[in-house]
């Protein structure tokens, strides 16, 4: 059997997906430059699955390094997570974001073409629905972005669409993730951001373990049931399983297919804080502050296409998402 090259496989979503691929019997190779992760996560994937991973410490923009992997290994498909992902930082450093995310994808596609490798699964994002579409988001809505990070996702989807049109045998699935949270049940892998977290869940987790003082709730005057922002939080293990289904779909279907991976259900910031309080067993201090620039009121998926095409749907509950996140935080208060 050919192997799956997982770019960014040491990161949060990539590491969980490697576990699911290995447990489904697919051998994986990981390429990661460890710019936002640690090699320890590779060791822990091996510990969970009891299976080995060939790890390449390399940058995806390094054409020779990527060619070397394709020369040494029989690569059947590429699952592409590697990229920079902090929205605020992308506004400060647009060139770094375009350079890393777009050029990295160019190099992968170019080397895939060179070696006749035709299967690609890409980490897209619900951010491609922009500011103007009504919820729930459906895959055929127009895409747009409000920041350089979001534009890299919109642009890469377009590149994949064009690449598939030029090679009728190529297949690319763009998985539009909603808000991945939680951690593997073992507590061995999870989200381990550098510095102060930007996203809600790792922030709540660090307040829960006492590393941060209190949560700032960014606005309570949105047109939502309790006034705080609503998002479609999805357990990272559910999300990871969606990649196994997507790769099997790509095996059978040519062309470009964008698919939402979400639960189809929205949860507010206050609901999330209270769910986490139940998981960790104590109150979490929070204060209402002003809105964060660029945030929208509400984002959740129409999850029916994933069910229809991939026979995939999310199974984990808000309770298990919080419990698994808390388990990881307790076992790894200082990260991996
Ligand atoms: P992450 O930062 O944990 O993982 C990304 C990995 O890519 C890291 O291990 C990093 O070291 C690696 N990387 C970055 N640039 C690289 C390069 N040039 N060469 C090699 N490796 C490189 O992030 P994540 O949360 O696991 O996200 C994975 C993907 O999913 C990203 O593309 C992200 O944009 C997308 N996504 C994430 C979310 C989210 O909320 N976490 C939501 C939607 C989409
Ligand atoms: N929030 C707070 N306080 C915080 C952090 C967030 O109140 O400290 C609120 C936000 O205003 C929002 C919700 O919590 O209402 C979720 O915010 P996150 O930053 O966790 O997630 P976003 O939905 O803003 O963005 C995430 C990823 C993006 C991705 C997007 C869609 O960070 O990369 O989901 O997939 F594009």
Coordinates of C-alpha atoms and ligand atoms in Angstrom, one line a residue:
X1 CA 0.0 0.0 0.0
X2 CA 1.2 3.5 -0.8
X3 CA 1.8 5.9 2.1
X4 CA 0.1 9.1 3.1
X5 CA 2.3 12.2 3.4
X6 CA 0.9 14.3 6.2
X7 CA 2.2 17.8 6.2
X8 CA 1.9 19.5 9.6
X9 CA 1.4 16.1 11.2
X10 CA 3.1 17.2 14.5
X11 CA 0.4 19.9 15.0
X12 CA -2.9 19.9 16.8
X13 CA -5.2 18.5 14.1
X14 CA -2.5 16.7 12.1
X15 CA -1.4 14.6 15.1
X16 CA -5.0 13.4 15.8
X17 CA -5.4 12.6 12.2
X18 CA -2.2 10.6 12.1
X19 CA -3.7 8.5 14.9
X20 CA -6.9 7.8 13.0
X21 CA -5.0 6.9 9.8
X22 CA -2.7 4.6 11.6
X23 CA -5.5 3.0 13.5
X24 CA -7.4 2.5 10.1
X25 CA -4.3 0.7 8.7
X26 CA -2.9 3.5 6.6
X27 CA 0.9 4.1 6.9
X28 CA 1.8 7.7 7.4
X29 CA 4.9 9.8 6.8
X30 CA 5.0 13.2 8.5
X31 CA 6.7 16.4 7.2
X32 CA 6.8 19.2 9.7
X33 CA 9.2 22.1 10.4
X34 CA 8.1 22.2 14.0
X35 CA 7.5 26.0 13.7
X36 CA 4.3 25.6 15.8
X37 CA 4.7 22.1 17.3
X38 CA 7.1 19.7 19.0
X39 CA 8.5 16.4 17.9
X40 CA 7.3 14.9 21.2
X41 CA 3.8 14.8 19.6
X42 CA 5.2 12.3 17.0
X43 CA 6.5 10.1 19.8
X44 CA 3.1 10.3 21.5
X45 CA 1.2 9.3 18.3
X46 CA 3.5 6.2 18.2
X47 CA 2.8 5.6 21.9
X48 CA -1.0 5.7 21.3
X49 CA -1.0 3.6 18.1
X50 CA 2.0 1.4 18.8
X51 CA 3.0 2.0 15.2
X52 CA 6.0 3.8 13.8
X53 CA 6.0 7.0 11.8
X54 CA 8.7 8.2 9.4
X55 CA 9.3 11.8 10.5
X56 CA 10.9 14.4 8.2
X57 CA 12.0 17.6 10.0
X58 CA 11.7 19.8 6.9
X59 CA 10.0 22.9 5.5
X60 CA 7.3 22.2 2.9
X61 CA 8.7 25.2 0.9
X62 CA 12.0 23.4 0.4
X63 CA 11.5 21.8 -2.9
X64 CA 14.5 19.5 -2.6
X65 CA 13.5 18.3 0.8
X66 CA 10.0 17.4 -0.5
X67 CA 11.4 15.7 -3.6
X68 CA 13.7 13.6 -1.4
X69 CA 10.7 12.4 0.5
X70 CA 8.9 11.4 -2.7
X71 CA 12.0 9.7 -3.9
X72 CA 12.6 7.7 -0.7
X73 CA 9.0 6.8 -0.1
X74 CA 6.1 5.5 -2.1
X75 CA 3.6 8.3 -1.6
X76 CA 0.1 7.6 -2.7
X77 CA -1.6 10.8 -1.3
X78 CA -1.0 14.0 0.5
X79 CA -3.0 15.3 3.5
X80 CA -2.0 18.9 3.9
X81 CA -2.3 20.6 7.3
X82 CA 0.9 22.6 7.3
X83 CA 0.4 26.3 7.5
X84 CA 0.4 29.4 9.7
X85 CA -3.0 29.9 11.3
X86 CA -3.2 32.9 13.6
X87 CA -5.7 35.4 12.2
X88 CA -4.3 38.5 14.1
X89 CA -0.7 37.7 13.3
X90 CA -1.6 37.3 9.6
X91 CA -2.7 41.0 9.6
X92 CA 0.7 42.0 11.1
X93 CA 2.7 39.7 8.8
X94 CA 0.8 39.2 5.5
X95 CA 3.9 38.4 3.5
X96 CA 4.9 35.6 5.9
X97 CA 1.5 34.1 5.7
X98 CA 1.1 34.2 1.9
X99 CA 4.7 33.0 1.5
X100 CA 4.4 30.1 3.8
X101 CA 0.9 28.9 3.1
X102 CA 0.7 29.6 -0.7
X103 CA 4.3 28.8 -1.6
X104 CA 4.2 25.6 0.5
X105 CA 1.2 24.4 -1.3
X106 CA 2.8 25.2 -4.7
X107 CA 5.8 23.1 -3.9
X108 CA 3.6 20.2 -2.8
X109 CA 1.5 20.3 -5.9
X110 CA 4.5 20.6 -8.2
X111 CA 6.3 17.7 -6.7
X112 CA 3.1 15.6 -6.7
X113 CA 2.7 16.3 -10.4
X114 CA 6.4 15.3 -11.0
X115 CA 5.7 12.0 -9.3
X116 CA 2.2 11.3 -10.6
X117 CA 0.6 11.5 -7.2
X118 CA -3.0 12.5 -7.6
X119 CA -4.8 12.6 -4.3
X120 CA -4.9 15.6 -2.0
X121 CA -6.8 16.5 1.1
X122 CA -6.5 20.1 2.3
X123 CA -7.2 21.8 5.6
X124 CA -9.5 24.6 4.6
X125 CA -11.6 26.6 7.1
X126 CA -15.1 27.9 7.7
X127 CA -13.4 31.3 7.5
X128 CA -13.8 31.1 3.7
X129 CA -17.5 31.9 4.2
X130 CA -16.5 35.5 5.0
X131 CA -18.8 38.0 6.7
X132 CA -21.8 38.1 4.4
X133 CA -23.3 34.6 4.1
X134 CA -26.2 33.6 6.3
X135 CA -25.8 30.6 8.7
X136 CA -25.9 27.7 8.3
X137 CA -23.0 27.7 5.8
X138 CA -23.5 25.6 2.7
X139 CA -20.6 24.6 0.4
X140 CA -21.9 26.3 -2.7
X141 CA -22.0 29.8 -1.0
X142 CA -19.6 32.4 -2.4
X143 CA -16.3 32.4 -0.6
X144 CA -14.4 35.5 0.6
X145 CA -12.1 36.6 3.4
X146 CA -11.4 39.5 5.8
X147 CA -7.7 38.8 6.7
X148 CA -4.6 37.4 5.0
X149 CA -4.9 34.0 6.7
X150 CA -8.5 33.7 5.4
X151 CA -7.3 34.7 1.9
X152 CA -4.7 32.0 1.9
X153 CA -7.5 29.4 2.4
X154 CA -9.7 31.1 -0.3
X155 CA -6.7 31.2 -2.7
X156 CA -5.5 27.7 -2.1
X157 CA -9.1 26.4 -2.8
X158 CA -9.0 28.3 -6.1
X159 CA -5.6 26.9 -7.0
X160 CA -6.9 23.4 -6.3
X161 CA -10.0 24.0 -8.4
X162 CA -7.8 25.1 -11.3
X163 CA -5.3 22.3 -10.8
X164 CA -8.1 19.7 -10.9
X165 CA -9.5 21.3 -14.1
X166 CA -6.1 21.1 -15.8
X167 CA -5.6 17.4 -14.8
X168 CA -8.9 15.5 -15.0
X169 CA -7.4 12.6 -13.0
X170 CA -6.4 14.8 -10.0
X171 CA -8.6 14.8 -7.0
X172 CA -8.7 17.3 -4.1
X173 CA -11.0 17.5 -1.2
X174 CA -11.0 20.8 0.8
X175 CA -12.3 20.2 4.2
X176 CA -13.7 23.3 5.7
X177 CA -13.2 22.9 9.4
X178 CA -15.4 24.7 11.9
X179 CA -13.9 25.1 15.4
X180 CA -11.9 22.1 16.4
X181 CA -11.5 21.6 20.2
X182 CA -11.0 18.7 22.6
X183 CA -8.2 16.2 22.6
X184 CA -7.4 12.5 22.3
X185 CA -9.0 10.4 25.1
X186 CA -5.5 9.3 26.2
X187 CA -4.6 12.9 27.1
X188 CA -1.3 12.3 25.3
X189 CA -2.0 14.7 22.4
X190 CA -4.0 17.9 22.3
X191 CA -3.8 21.6 21.5
X192 CA -0.5 23.2 22.7
X193 CA -0.3 26.8 21.5
X194 CA 2.8 28.9 21.8
X195 CA 2.4 31.9 24.2
X196 CA -1.0 33.3 25.2
X197 CA -3.8 31.5 23.3
X198 CA -5.8 33.4 20.7
X199 CA -8.6 30.9 20.5
X200 CA -11.3 30.4 23.1
X201 CA -10.8 26.8 24.2
X202 CA -7.1 26.8 24.9
X203 CA -7.6 30.1 26.7
X204 CA -10.4 28.6 28.9
X205 CA -8.2 25.6 29.5
X206 CA -5.3 27.7 30.8
X207 CA -7.7 29.7 33.1
X208 CA -9.0 26.3 34.4
X209 CA -5.5 25.1 35.3
X210 CA -4.6 28.5 36.9
X211 CA -2.1 29.7 34.3
X212 CA -4.2 32.6 33.2
X213 CA -6.4 34.7 35.5
X214 CA -9.7 35.2 33.7
X215 CA -11.4 34.8 30.4
X216 CA -12.3 37.8 28.4
X217 CA -15.7 37.4 26.6
X218 CA -15.4 39.4 23.4
X219 CA -18.8 41.2 23.4
X220 CA -22.2 40.3 24.7
X221 CA -24.2 42.5 22.3
X222 CA -24.3 40.2 19.2
X223 CA -27.6 39.2 17.8
X224 CA -27.4 35.7 19.3
X225 CA -29.5 34.1 22.1
X226 CA -27.3 35.3 25.0
X227 CA -25.5 38.1 23.0
X228 CA -22.1 36.3 22.9
X229 CA -20.5 34.8 19.7
X230 CA -21.8 31.5 18.5
X231 CA -19.5 28.8 16.9
X232 CA -19.7 25.3 15.7
X233 CA -17.2 23.5 18.0
X234 CA -16.2 20.1 16.8
X235 CA -14.2 17.4 18.6
X236 CA -10.8 17.1 17.0
X237 CA -11.1 13.3 17.0
X238 CA -14.4 13.5 15.0
X239 CA -12.6 15.9 12.7
X240 CA -9.6 13.6 12.3
X241 CA -11.9 10.7 11.4
X242 CA -13.4 12.9 8.7
X243 CA -10.0 12.9 7.0
X244 CA -10.0 9.1 6.7
X245 CA -13.4 9.3 5.0
X246 CA -12.3 12.2 2.8
X247 CA -9.2 10.3 1.5
X248 CA -11.4 7.2 0.8
X249 CA -13.8 9.5 -1.1
X250 CA -10.9 11.1 -3.1
X251 CA -9.8 7.6 -4.1
X252 CA -13.1 7.1 -5.9
X253 CA -13.9 10.7 -7.1
X254 CA -12.0 13.0 -9.4
X255 CA -12.1 16.8 -9.3
X256 CA -12.3 19.4 -6.6
X257 CA -14.8 18.9 -3.7
X258 CA -15.2 21.3 -0.8
X259 CA -16.9 19.8 2.3
X260 CA -17.8 21.3 5.7
X261 CA -16.7 19.4 8.8
X262 CA -18.8 20.7 11.6
X263 CA -21.6 19.5 13.9
X264 CA -24.2 21.7 12.4
X265 CA -24.9 23.1 16.0
X266 CA -23.9 26.5 17.4
X267 CA -22.7 27.1 21.0
X268 CA -22.2 30.5 22.6
X269 CA -19.1 31.7 24.5
X270 CA -21.1 31.7 27.8
X271 CA -22.5 28.2 27.1
X272 CA -18.9 27.0 26.5
X273 CA -17.6 28.5 29.7
X274 CA -20.4 26.9 31.7
X275 CA -19.8 23.5 30.0
X276 CA -16.1 23.7 30.8
X277 CA -16.9 24.6 34.4
X278 CA -18.8 21.3 34.7
X279 CA -15.9 19.4 33.2
X280 CA -13.3 20.9 35.5
X281 CA -15.5 21.1 38.6
X282 CA -14.9 24.7 39.5
X283 CA -16.1 28.2 38.5
X284 CA -14.1 30.0 35.8
X285 CA -13.7 33.8 36.3
X286 CA -14.7 35.8 33.2
X287 CA -15.4 39.4 32.2
X288 CA -17.3 40.9 29.3
X289 CA -15.0 43.0 27.2
X290 CA -15.5 44.8 23.8
X291 CA -15.9 42.8 20.6
X292 CA -12.7 41.5 18.8
X293 CA -12.2 43.2 15.5
X294 CA -13.2 40.9 12.6
X295 CA -15.4 38.6 14.6
X296 CA -18.8 37.6 13.3
X297 CA -21.9 36.9 15.5
X298 CA -22.5 33.4 14.4
X299 CA -20.9 30.6 12.4
X300 CA -22.1 27.0 12.1
X301 CA -22.2 24.4 9.4
X302 CA -24.8 22.8 7.3
X303 CA -23.2 19.4 7.9
X304 CA -25.4 17.4 5.4
X305 CA -22.9 17.2 2.5
X306 CA -20.3 15.4 4.6
X307 CA -23.0 12.9 5.6
X308 CA -24.1 12.4 2.0
X309 CA -20.7 12.2 0.4
X310 CA -18.5 10.8 3.1
X311 CA -21.0 9.0 5.3
X312 CA -19.4 11.0 8.1
X313 CA -20.9 12.9 11.0
X314 CA -19.7 14.2 14.3
X315 CA -20.6 12.0 17.3
X316 CA -18.9 13.7 20.3
X317 CA -20.9 16.0 22.6
X318 CA -20.0 19.4 24.1
X319 CA -19.5 17.6 27.4
X320 CA -16.9 15.1 26.0
X321 CA -15.2 17.9 24.1
X322 CA -14.7 19.8 27.4
X323 CA -13.9 16.7 29.4
X324 CA -11.2 15.6 26.9
X325 CA -9.7 19.1 26.7
X326 CA -9.6 19.2 30.6
X327 CA -8.0 15.8 30.7
X328 CA -5.3 17.0 28.4
X329 CA -4.8 20.2 30.3
X330 CA -4.4 18.4 33.6
X331 CA -1.9 15.9 32.2
X332 CA 0.0 18.6 30.3
X333 CA -0.3 21.9 32.1
X334 CA 2.9 23.1 30.5
X335 CA 2.2 21.7 27.1
X336 CA 4.0 18.8 25.4
Ligands
LIG1 P1 -0.9 23.7 14.1 O1 -0.2 25.0 14.1 O2 -1.0 22.9 15.4 O3 -0.4 22.7 13.0 C1 0.2 23.1 11.8 C2 1.5 22.5 11.6 O4 2.2 22.9 10.4 C3 2.5 22.8 12.8 O5 3.0 21.6 13.3 C4 3.6 23.6 12.1 O6 4.9 23.4 12.7 C5 3.6 23.1 10.7 N1 4.1 24.0 9.6 C6 3.7 25.3 9.4 N2 4.4 25.8 8.4 C7 5.2 24.8 7.9 C8 6.1 24.6 6.8 N3 6.4 25.7 6.0 N4 6.7 23.4 6.6 C9 6.4 22.4 7.4 N5 5.6 22.4 8.4 C10 5.0 23.6 8.7 O7 -2.4 24.0 13.5 P2 -3.7 23.1 13.5 O8 -4.7 23.8 14.4 O9 -3.4 21.7 13.7 O10 -4.2 23.4 12.0 C11 -3.9 22.6 10.9 C12 -4.5 23.2 9.7 O11 -5.9 23.3 9.8 C13 -3.9 24.5 9.3 O12 -3.8 24.6 7.9 C14 -5.0 25.5 9.8 O13 -5.0 26.7 9.0 C15 -6.3 24.7 9.5 N6 -7.4 25.1 10.3 C16 -7.3 25.1 11.7 C17 -8.4 25.5 12.5 C18 -8.2 25.6 14.0 O14 -9.1 26.3 14.6 N7 -7.2 24.9 14.6 C19 -9.6 25.9 11.9 C20 -9.7 25.8 10.5 C21 -8.6 25.4 9.7
LIG2 N1 -13.6 34.5 22.2 C1 -13.7 35.1 23.4 N2 -12.6 35.2 24.2 C2 -11.4 34.7 23.8 C3 -11.3 34.1 22.5 C4 -12.4 34.0 21.7 O1 -14.8 35.6 23.8 O2 -10.4 34.9 24.5 C5 -14.8 34.3 21.3 C6 -14.7 34.9 20.0 O3 -15.2 36.2 19.9 C7 -15.7 33.9 19.2 C8 -15.5 32.6 19.9 O4 -15.0 32.9 21.2 O5 -17.0 34.3 19.3 C9 -14.5 31.6 19.2 O6 -13.3 32.3 18.9 P1 -12.0 31.5 18.5 O7 -10.9 32.5 18.4 O8 -11.8 30.4 19.3 O9 -12.4 31.0 17.0 P2 -12.8 31.8 15.7 O10 -14.2 31.3 15.4 O11 -12.7 33.2 15.8 O12 -11.8 31.3 14.6 C10 -11.4 30.0 14.5 C11 -10.0 29.9 14.0 C12 -9.8 30.4 12.6 C13 -10.8 29.8 11.7 C14 -12.2 29.9 12.2 C15 -13.2 29.2 11.4 O13 -9.1 30.6 14.9 O14 -8.6 30.1 12.1 O15 -12.3 29.4 13.6 O16 -12.8 27.9 11.3 F1 -10.7 30.4 10.5

